Amino acid sequence: MSSRYDSGIEEIRTALSGKSYELIPGDRVKELLLERSENALADLGAFRESWSRMPLDGYMADGGRYRRRRHATLSAPRAGDDYRVEDHQPHYQTLDYNNLNGGIARHYKPFEAEILRGNTMDSLVRLGAGVFGGLAPYSGWHIEAHQFRIEVNGQEVGRPTPEGVHRDGVTFVLMAMIGRNNAIGGESTIFNLEKSPVEKFTLAETLDIALVNDERVFHGVSPVEQLDPETPASRDVLVITYRHKP
């Protein structure tokens, strides 16, 4: 692993520890990942295209049909960036953290195997584990990955966070923009623990990333709208959560 990658990870840790969130432009993310491995993004095109093959999220308590989703479970030892893919499991959040869809085990379709085990996914999981493991090295990680597509076709409001301003009930979160098509809106806001807004930004370019300390800040995303009302819009995001194992 290159010293430039290590120093880049350390810079991110410093920034994240200072304000409990950090934004990294996509070009910087790509540069950093390629410092670690020249093949880090070898399947990026296929990775992005896989968002077009996702099933509808059947657990939307608001009755919405605007979200598609896949899910995977992984784990990592403490203080490093290694990890393993675990057997597929349901996703669960308490109602305290998700008052719309929480309180039940949600059985989503798994990631496609070649995408989950491909270079791009590997690089992003390791990026999060490397940053977060250095900040909180005291135990291993339970990791969950989520592919989200929000679709807007003029029939429904496309809400990336239908539960509103929230925390995910984990330790850290990595949110990566994968692609936007004919979409406006989708503005992210970071809130402090009193739910006062701290910063607003829009993940717009491929691999723009937001990292958040879920124990210290709330977050939310505004609705997505169509730029051209005659053409469907979509917003594709990868979310990876890291929760310390008890």
PDB file of C-alpha atoms in Angstrom:
ATOM      1  CA  MET A   1       0.000   0.000   0.000  1.00  0.00           C
ATOM      2  CA  SER A   2       1.398   3.397  -0.949  1.00  0.00           C
ATOM      3  CA  SER A   3       2.414   6.001   1.607  1.00  0.00           C
ATOM      4  CA  ARG A   4       0.307   8.543  -0.328  1.00  0.00           C
ATOM      5  CA  TYR A   5      -2.784   6.411   0.285  1.00  0.00           C
ATOM      6  CA  ASP A   6      -1.943   6.134   3.978  1.00  0.00           C
ATOM      7  CA  SER A   7      -1.414   9.888   4.286  1.00  0.00           C
ATOM      8  CA  GLY A   8      -4.681  10.538   2.452  1.00  0.00           C
ATOM      9  CA  ILE A   9      -6.556   8.253   4.840  1.00  0.00           C
ATOM     10  CA  GLU A  10      -4.975  10.046   7.791  1.00  0.00           C
ATOM     11  CA  GLU A  11      -6.049  13.444   6.415  1.00  0.00           C
ATOM     12  CA  ILE A  12      -9.627  12.202   6.152  1.00  0.00           C
ATOM     13  CA  ARG A  13      -9.527  10.844   9.699  1.00  0.00           C
ATOM     14  CA  THR A  14      -8.300  14.183  11.013  1.00  0.00           C
ATOM     15  CA  ALA A  15     -11.052  16.112   9.233  1.00  0.00           C
ATOM     16  CA  LEU A  16     -13.767  13.660  10.265  1.00  0.00           C
ATOM     17  CA  SER A  17     -12.695  13.636  13.896  1.00  0.00           C
ATOM     18  CA  GLY A  18     -12.750  17.440  13.931  1.00  0.00           C
ATOM     19  CA  LYS A  19     -16.330  18.040  12.809  1.00  0.00           C
ATOM     20  CA  SER A  20     -17.964  14.563  12.715  1.00  0.00           C
ATOM     21  CA  TYR A  21     -18.496  14.622   8.944  1.00  0.00           C
ATOM     22  CA  GLU A  22     -16.333  15.009   5.853  1.00  0.00           C
ATOM     23  CA  LEU A  23     -16.994  15.481   2.141  1.00  0.00           C
ATOM     24  CA  ILE A  24     -14.596  14.093  -0.458  1.00  0.00           C
ATOM     25  CA  PRO A  25     -14.949  15.039  -4.157  1.00  0.00           C
ATOM     26  CA  GLY A  26     -15.196  12.146  -6.582  1.00  0.00           C
ATOM     27  CA  ASP A  27     -11.959  13.007  -8.374  1.00  0.00           C
ATOM     28  CA  ARG A  28     -10.090  12.897  -5.059  1.00  0.00           C
ATOM     29  CA  VAL A  29     -11.727   9.585  -4.149  1.00  0.00           C
ATOM     30  CA  LYS A  30     -10.677   8.051  -7.470  1.00  0.00           C
ATOM     31  CA  GLU A  31      -7.138   9.370  -7.077  1.00  0.00           C
ATOM     32  CA  LEU A  32      -6.923   7.981  -3.558  1.00  0.00           C
ATOM     33  CA  LEU A  33      -8.279   4.542  -4.441  1.00  0.00           C
ATOM     34  CA  LEU A  34      -5.937   4.224  -7.410  1.00  0.00           C
ATOM     35  CA  GLU A  35      -3.021   5.055  -5.110  1.00  0.00           C
ATOM     36  CA  ARG A  36      -3.873   1.901  -3.183  1.00  0.00           C
ATOM     37  CA  SER A  37      -4.335  -0.291  -6.270  1.00  0.00           C
ATOM     38  CA  GLU A  38      -4.146   0.444  -9.985  1.00  0.00           C
ATOM     39  CA  ASN A  39      -7.090  -1.960 -10.457  1.00  0.00           C
ATOM     40  CA  ALA A  40      -9.223  -0.374  -7.731  1.00  0.00           C
ATOM     41  CA  LEU A  41     -11.875   0.865 -10.184  1.00  0.00           C
ATOM     42  CA  ALA A  42     -11.443  -1.693 -12.960  1.00  0.00           C
ATOM     43  CA  ASP A  43     -15.151  -2.579 -12.904  1.00  0.00           C
ATOM     44  CA  LEU A  44     -16.539   0.906 -12.191  1.00  0.00           C
ATOM     45  CA  GLY A  45     -18.658   0.912 -15.362  1.00  0.00           C
ATOM     46  CA  ALA A  46     -20.275  -2.430 -14.540  1.00  0.00           C
ATOM     47  CA  PHE A  47     -20.632  -1.356 -10.917  1.00  0.00           C
ATOM     48  CA  ARG A  48     -22.606   1.750 -11.893  1.00  0.00           C
ATOM     49  CA  GLU A  49     -24.688  -0.138 -14.460  1.00  0.00           C
ATOM     50  CA  SER A  50     -25.803  -2.688 -11.836  1.00  0.00           C
ATOM     51  CA  TRP A  51     -28.094  -0.029 -10.304  1.00  0.00           C
ATOM     52  CA  SER A  52     -30.361  -0.491 -13.345  1.00  0.00           C
ATOM     53  CA  ARG A  53     -31.139  -4.074 -12.271  1.00  0.00           C
ATOM     54  CA  MET A  54     -32.529  -3.547  -8.794  1.00  0.00           C
ATOM     55  CA  PRO A  55     -35.946  -4.640  -7.511  1.00  0.00           C
ATOM     56  CA  LEU A  56     -38.435  -2.289  -5.903  1.00  0.00           C
ATOM     57  CA  ASP A  57     -38.199  -1.745  -2.169  1.00  0.00           C
ATOM     58  CA  GLY A  58     -41.276  -3.601  -0.930  1.00  0.00           C
ATOM     59  CA  TYR A  59     -41.074  -2.309   2.641  1.00  0.00           C
ATOM     60  CA  MET A  60     -42.077   1.308   2.130  1.00  0.00           C
ATOM     61  CA  ALA A  61     -44.655   2.068   4.821  1.00  0.00           C
ATOM     62  CA  ASP A  62     -45.701   5.188   2.902  1.00  0.00           C
ATOM     63  CA  GLY A  63     -46.776   2.949   0.007  1.00  0.00           C
ATOM     64  CA  GLY A  64     -44.153   4.501  -2.247  1.00  0.00           C
ATOM     65  CA  ARG A  65     -42.846   2.753  -5.340  1.00  0.00           C
ATOM     66  CA  TYR A  66     -40.069   5.247  -5.993  1.00  0.00           C
ATOM     67  CA  ARG A  67     -37.178   3.346  -4.363  1.00  0.00           C
ATOM     68  CA  ARG A  68     -35.199   0.327  -5.567  1.00  0.00           C
ATOM     69  CA  ARG A  69     -32.759  -1.426  -3.291  1.00  0.00           C
ATOM     70  CA  ARG A  70     -30.288  -4.261  -2.680  1.00  0.00           C
ATOM     71  CA  HIS A  71     -28.495  -5.148   0.546  1.00  0.00           C
ATOM     72  CA  ALA A  72     -25.401  -7.029   1.751  1.00  0.00           C
ATOM     73  CA  THR A  73     -23.837  -7.855   5.118  1.00  0.00           C
ATOM     74  CA  LEU A  74     -20.090  -7.904   5.772  1.00  0.00           C
ATOM     75  CA  SER A  75     -17.760  -7.800   8.767  1.00  0.00           C
ATOM     76  CA  ALA A  76     -14.275  -6.529   9.520  1.00  0.00           C
ATOM     77  CA  PRO A  77     -11.737  -6.972  12.313  1.00  0.00           C
ATOM     78  CA  ARG A  78     -10.733  -4.011  14.426  1.00  0.00           C
ATOM     79  CA  ALA A  79      -8.229  -1.375  13.310  1.00  0.00           C
ATOM     80  CA  GLY A  80      -7.678  -2.613   9.754  1.00  0.00           C
ATOM     81  CA  ASP A  81      -9.229  -2.476   6.294  1.00  0.00           C
ATOM     82  CA  ASP A  82      -9.660  -6.217   5.753  1.00  0.00           C
ATOM     83  CA  TYR A  83     -13.199  -7.629   5.714  1.00  0.00           C
ATOM     84  CA  ARG A  84     -15.298 -10.643   4.796  1.00  0.00           C
ATOM     85  CA  VAL A  85     -18.663 -11.115   3.100  1.00  0.00           C
ATOM     86  CA  GLU A  86     -21.192 -12.686   5.480  1.00  0.00           C
ATOM     87  CA  ASP A  87     -24.201 -14.859   4.681  1.00  0.00           C
ATOM     88  CA  HIS A  88     -27.122 -12.780   3.463  1.00  0.00           C
ATOM     89  CA  GLN A  89     -29.194 -11.405   6.335  1.00  0.00           C
ATOM     90  CA  PRO A  90     -32.249  -9.178   6.771  1.00  0.00           C
ATOM     91  CA  HIS A  91     -31.828  -5.481   7.539  1.00  0.00           C
ATOM     92  CA  TYR A  92     -33.261  -4.260  10.848  1.00  0.00           C
ATOM     93  CA  GLN A  93     -33.591  -0.838  12.456  1.00  0.00           C
ATOM     94  CA  THR A  94     -35.570   0.027  15.554  1.00  0.00           C
ATOM     95  CA  LEU A  95     -38.402   2.533  15.347  1.00  0.00           C
ATOM     96  CA  ASP A  96     -36.194   4.896  17.349  1.00  0.00           C
ATOM     97  CA  TYR A  97     -33.954   5.252  14.308  1.00  0.00           C
ATOM     98  CA  ASN A  98     -36.476   4.734  11.514  1.00  0.00           C
ATOM     99  CA  ASN A  99     -39.999   5.679  12.506  1.00  0.00           C
ATOM    100  CA  LEU A 100     -41.334   4.941   9.017  1.00  0.00           C
ATOM    101  CA  ASN A 101     -39.907   1.553   8.045  1.00  0.00           C
ATOM    102  CA  GLY A 102     -38.250   0.343  11.258  1.00  0.00           C
ATOM    103  CA  GLY A 103     -39.377  -2.265  13.755  1.00  0.00           C
ATOM    104  CA  ILE A 104     -39.410  -5.213  11.336  1.00  0.00           C
ATOM    105  CA  ALA A 105     -36.822  -7.412   9.640  1.00  0.00           C
ATOM    106  CA  ARG A 106     -36.601  -6.310   6.015  1.00  0.00           C
ATOM    107  CA  HIS A 107     -35.502  -9.036   3.613  1.00  0.00           C
ATOM    108  CA  TYR A 108     -33.992  -7.300   0.598  1.00  0.00           C
ATOM    109  CA  LYS A 109     -32.527  -8.966  -2.457  1.00  0.00           C
ATOM    110  CA  PRO A 110     -28.746  -9.383  -2.184  1.00  0.00           C
ATOM    111  CA  PHE A 111     -26.133  -7.575  -4.230  1.00  0.00           C
ATOM    112  CA  GLU A 112     -25.219  -9.344  -7.440  1.00  0.00           C
ATOM    113  CA  ALA A 113     -22.237 -11.524  -6.493  1.00  0.00           C
ATOM    114  CA  GLU A 114     -19.845 -10.128  -9.107  1.00  0.00           C
ATOM    115  CA  ILE A 115     -20.650  -6.566  -7.986  1.00  0.00           C
ATOM    116  CA  LEU A 116     -20.285  -7.284  -4.273  1.00  0.00           C
ATOM    117  CA  ARG A 117     -16.933  -9.006  -4.808  1.00  0.00           C
ATOM    118  CA  GLY A 118     -15.686  -6.677  -7.541  1.00  0.00           C
ATOM    119  CA  ASN A 119     -12.834  -4.178  -7.421  1.00  0.00           C
ATOM    120  CA  THR A 120     -14.876  -1.016  -6.923  1.00  0.00           C
ATOM    121  CA  MET A 121     -16.947  -2.359  -4.048  1.00  0.00           C
ATOM    122  CA  ASP A 122     -13.838  -3.830  -2.449  1.00  0.00           C
ATOM    123  CA  SER A 123     -12.063  -0.481  -2.668  1.00  0.00           C
ATOM    124  CA  LEU A 124     -14.947   1.474  -1.117  1.00  0.00           C
ATOM    125  CA  VAL A 125     -15.493  -0.980   1.744  1.00  0.00           C
ATOM    126  CA  ARG A 126     -11.766  -0.876   2.534  1.00  0.00           C
ATOM    127  CA  LEU A 127     -11.743   2.918   2.338  1.00  0.00           C
ATOM    128  CA  GLY A 128     -14.412   3.126   5.028  1.00  0.00           C
ATOM    129  CA  ALA A 129     -12.842   0.437   7.184  1.00  0.00           C
ATOM    130  CA  GLY A 130      -9.458   2.129   6.935  1.00  0.00           C
ATOM    131  CA  VAL A 131     -10.756   5.571   7.897  1.00  0.00           C
ATOM    132  CA  PHE A 132     -13.142   4.456  10.630  1.00  0.00           C
ATOM    133  CA  GLY A 133     -10.882   1.726  12.002  1.00  0.00           C
ATOM    134  CA  GLY A 134      -8.189   4.272  12.731  1.00  0.00           C
ATOM    135  CA  LEU A 135     -10.649   6.539  14.547  1.00  0.00           C
ATOM    136  CA  ALA A 136     -12.273   3.809  16.644  1.00  0.00           C
ATOM    137  CA  PRO A 137      -9.979   0.747  16.795  1.00  0.00           C
ATOM    138  CA  TYR A 138     -11.434  -0.863  19.893  1.00  0.00           C
ATOM    139  CA  SER A 139     -13.599  -3.597  18.263  1.00  0.00           C
ATOM    140  CA  GLY A 140     -14.528  -5.174  14.962  1.00  0.00           C
ATOM    141  CA  TRP A 141     -17.256  -3.984  12.603  1.00  0.00           C
ATOM    142  CA  HIS A 142     -20.677  -5.177  11.541  1.00  0.00           C
ATOM    143  CA  ILE A 143     -20.986  -3.699   8.040  1.00  0.00           C
ATOM    144  CA  GLU A 144     -24.095  -3.350   5.916  1.00  0.00           C
ATOM    145  CA  ALA A 145     -24.107  -2.114   2.329  1.00  0.00           C
ATOM    146  CA  HIS A 146     -27.138  -0.716   0.525  1.00  0.00           C
ATOM    147  CA  GLN A 147     -27.666   0.067  -3.131  1.00  0.00           C
ATOM    148  CA  PHE A 148     -30.391   2.726  -3.505  1.00  0.00           C
ATOM    149  CA  ARG A 149     -32.075   4.060  -6.613  1.00  0.00           C
ATOM    150  CA  ILE A 150     -34.664   6.837  -6.286  1.00  0.00           C
ATOM    151  CA  GLU A 151     -36.877   7.103  -9.369  1.00  0.00           C
ATOM    152  CA  VAL A 152     -39.099  10.039 -10.311  1.00  0.00           C
ATOM    153  CA  ASN A 153     -41.530   9.879 -13.227  1.00  0.00           C
ATOM    154  CA  GLY A 154     -44.056  12.562 -12.303  1.00  0.00           C
ATOM    155  CA  GLN A 155     -46.299  10.165 -10.399  1.00  0.00           C
ATOM    156  CA  GLU A 156     -44.689  10.301  -6.930  1.00  0.00           C
ATOM    157  CA  VAL A 157     -42.296  12.417  -4.928  1.00  0.00           C
ATOM    158  CA  GLY A 158     -38.865  10.739  -4.877  1.00  0.00           C
ATOM    159  CA  ARG A 159     -37.639  10.902  -1.294  1.00  0.00           C
ATOM    160  CA  PRO A 160     -34.119   9.555  -0.606  1.00  0.00           C
ATOM    161  CA  THR A 161     -34.737   9.709   3.164  1.00  0.00           C
ATOM    162  CA  PRO A 162     -38.480   9.223   3.628  1.00  0.00           C
ATOM    163  CA  GLU A 163     -37.939   8.819   7.376  1.00  0.00           C
ATOM    164  CA  GLY A 164     -36.823  12.468   7.525  1.00  0.00           C
ATOM    165  CA  VAL A 165     -33.881  13.840   9.491  1.00  0.00           C
ATOM    166  CA  HIS A 166     -32.348  10.819  11.153  1.00  0.00           C
ATOM    167  CA  ARG A 167     -29.439   8.784  12.387  1.00  0.00           C
ATOM    168  CA  ASP A 168     -28.970   5.197  11.201  1.00  0.00           C
ATOM    169  CA  GLY A 169     -28.209   3.629  14.587  1.00  0.00           C
ATOM    170  CA  VAL A 170     -24.635   2.715  13.651  1.00  0.00           C
ATOM    171  CA  THR A 171     -21.170   4.131  14.354  1.00  0.00           C
ATOM    172  CA  PHE A 172     -20.118   5.575  10.982  1.00  0.00           C
ATOM    173  CA  VAL A 173     -21.704   5.924   7.536  1.00  0.00           C
ATOM    174  CA  LEU A 174     -20.148   6.213   4.070  1.00  0.00           C
ATOM    175  CA  MET A 175     -22.448   7.616   1.363  1.00  0.00           C
ATOM    176  CA  ALA A 176     -21.200   7.538  -2.232  1.00  0.00           C
ATOM    177  CA  MET A 177     -22.845   9.054  -5.289  1.00  0.00           C
ATOM    178  CA  ILE A 178     -22.983   6.518  -8.116  1.00  0.00           C
ATOM    179  CA  GLY A 179     -24.994   8.400 -10.711  1.00  0.00           C
ATOM    180  CA  ARG A 180     -27.714  10.966 -11.414  1.00  0.00           C
ATOM    181  CA  ASN A 181     -29.893  11.056 -14.510  1.00  0.00           C
ATOM    182  CA  ASN A 182     -32.167  14.006 -15.327  1.00  0.00           C
ATOM    183  CA  ALA A 183     -32.293  14.727 -11.580  1.00  0.00           C
ATOM    184  CA  ILE A 184     -32.261  17.914  -9.549  1.00  0.00           C
ATOM    185  CA  GLY A 185     -32.622  18.221  -5.803  1.00  0.00           C
ATOM    186  CA  GLY A 186     -31.324  15.477  -3.559  1.00  0.00           C
ATOM    187  CA  GLU A 187     -29.540  18.028  -1.377  1.00  0.00           C
ATOM    188  CA  SER A 188     -27.983  16.547   1.759  1.00  0.00           C
ATOM    189  CA  THR A 189     -27.988  18.353   5.093  1.00  0.00           C
ATOM    190  CA  ILE A 190     -25.918  17.583   8.173  1.00  0.00           C
ATOM    191  CA  PHE A 191     -27.531  18.445  11.519  1.00  0.00           C
ATOM    192  CA  ASN A 192     -26.044  18.589  14.993  1.00  0.00           C
ATOM    193  CA  LEU A 193     -27.501  16.606  17.890  1.00  0.00           C
ATOM    194  CA  GLU A 194     -30.007  19.406  18.529  1.00  0.00           C
ATOM    195  CA  LYS A 195     -31.138  18.946  14.898  1.00  0.00           C
ATOM    196  CA  SER A 196     -29.940  22.373  13.845  1.00  0.00           C
ATOM    197  CA  PRO A 197     -28.522  22.397  10.284  1.00  0.00           C
ATOM    198  CA  VAL A 198     -24.733  22.570  10.085  1.00  0.00           C
ATOM    199  CA  GLU A 199     -23.953  22.231   6.366  1.00  0.00           C
ATOM    200  CA  LYS A 200     -25.765  21.567   3.088  1.00  0.00           C
ATOM    201  CA  PHE A 201     -24.250  19.965   0.002  1.00  0.00           C
ATOM    202  CA  THR A 202     -25.213  17.916  -3.036  1.00  0.00           C
ATOM    203  CA  LEU A 203     -23.496  14.686  -3.992  1.00  0.00           C
ATOM    204  CA  ALA A 204     -23.458  15.198  -7.752  1.00  0.00           C
ATOM    205  CA  GLU A 205     -20.440  13.565  -9.411  1.00  0.00           C
ATOM    206  CA  THR A 206     -19.575   9.881  -9.524  1.00  0.00           C
ATOM    207  CA  LEU A 207     -17.888   8.797  -6.268  1.00  0.00           C
ATOM    208  CA  ASP A 208     -18.508  12.064  -4.444  1.00  0.00           C
ATOM    209  CA  ILE A 209     -18.494  10.767  -0.868  1.00  0.00           C
ATOM    210  CA  ALA A 210     -19.857  11.950   2.465  1.00  0.00           C
ATOM    211  CA  LEU A 211     -18.599  10.346   5.674  1.00  0.00           C
ATOM    212  CA  VAL A 212     -20.512  10.888   8.926  1.00  0.00           C
ATOM    213  CA  ASN A 213     -20.097   9.956  12.559  1.00  0.00           C
ATOM    214  CA  ASP A 214     -23.613   8.643  13.146  1.00  0.00           C
ATOM    215  CA  GLU A 215     -23.279   8.972  16.912  1.00  0.00           C
ATOM    216  CA  ARG A 216     -22.641  12.731  16.681  1.00  0.00           C
ATOM    217  CA  VAL A 217     -24.700  14.088  13.770  1.00  0.00           C
ATOM    218  CA  PHE A 218     -28.058  13.619  12.054  1.00  0.00           C
ATOM    219  CA  HIS A 219     -28.533  13.762   8.298  1.00  0.00           C
ATOM    220  CA  GLY A 220     -31.276  14.009   5.705  1.00  0.00           C
ATOM    221  CA  VAL A 221     -31.715  14.410   1.942  1.00  0.00           C
ATOM    222  CA  SER A 222     -34.269  16.576   0.142  1.00  0.00           C
ATOM    223  CA  PRO A 223     -36.612  15.126  -2.525  1.00  0.00           C
ATOM    224  CA  VAL A 224     -35.406  14.426  -6.049  1.00  0.00           C
ATOM    225  CA  GLU A 225     -37.180  16.073  -8.979  1.00  0.00           C
ATOM    226  CA  GLN A 226     -37.027  15.797 -12.768  1.00  0.00           C
ATOM    227  CA  LEU A 227     -34.937  18.308 -14.669  1.00  0.00           C
ATOM    228  CA  ASP A 228     -36.895  17.540 -17.850  1.00  0.00           C
ATOM    229  CA  PRO A 229     -40.496  16.716 -16.809  1.00  0.00           C
ATOM    230  CA  GLU A 230     -40.941  14.562 -19.910  1.00  0.00           C
ATOM    231  CA  THR A 231     -38.094  12.193 -18.955  1.00  0.00           C
ATOM    232  CA  PRO A 232     -37.816   9.949 -15.873  1.00  0.00           C
ATOM    233  CA  ALA A 233     -35.170  10.895 -13.321  1.00  0.00           C
ATOM    234  CA  SER A 234     -33.024   8.712 -11.071  1.00  0.00           C
ATOM    235  CA  ARG A 235     -30.495   9.122  -8.262  1.00  0.00           C
ATOM    236  CA  ASP A 236     -28.180   6.184  -7.460  1.00  0.00           C
ATOM    237  CA  VAL A 237     -26.307   6.008  -4.168  1.00  0.00           C
ATOM    238  CA  LEU A 238     -24.251   3.419  -2.296  1.00  0.00           C
ATOM    239  CA  VAL A 239     -24.514   3.569   1.504  1.00  0.00           C
ATOM    240  CA  ILE A 240     -22.152   1.513   3.679  1.00  0.00           C
ATOM    241  CA  THR A 241     -22.690   1.530   7.449  1.00  0.00           C
ATOM    242  CA  TYR A 242     -20.122   0.444  10.029  1.00  0.00           C
ATOM    243  CA  ARG A 243     -21.345  -0.519  13.498  1.00  0.00           C
ATOM    244  CA  HIS A 244     -19.070  -1.744  16.295  1.00  0.00           C
ATOM    245  CA  LYS A 245     -19.720  -5.307  17.318  1.00  0.00           C
ATOM    246  CA  PRO A 246     -20.644  -5.649  21.014  1.00  0.00           C
TER     247      PRO A 246
END
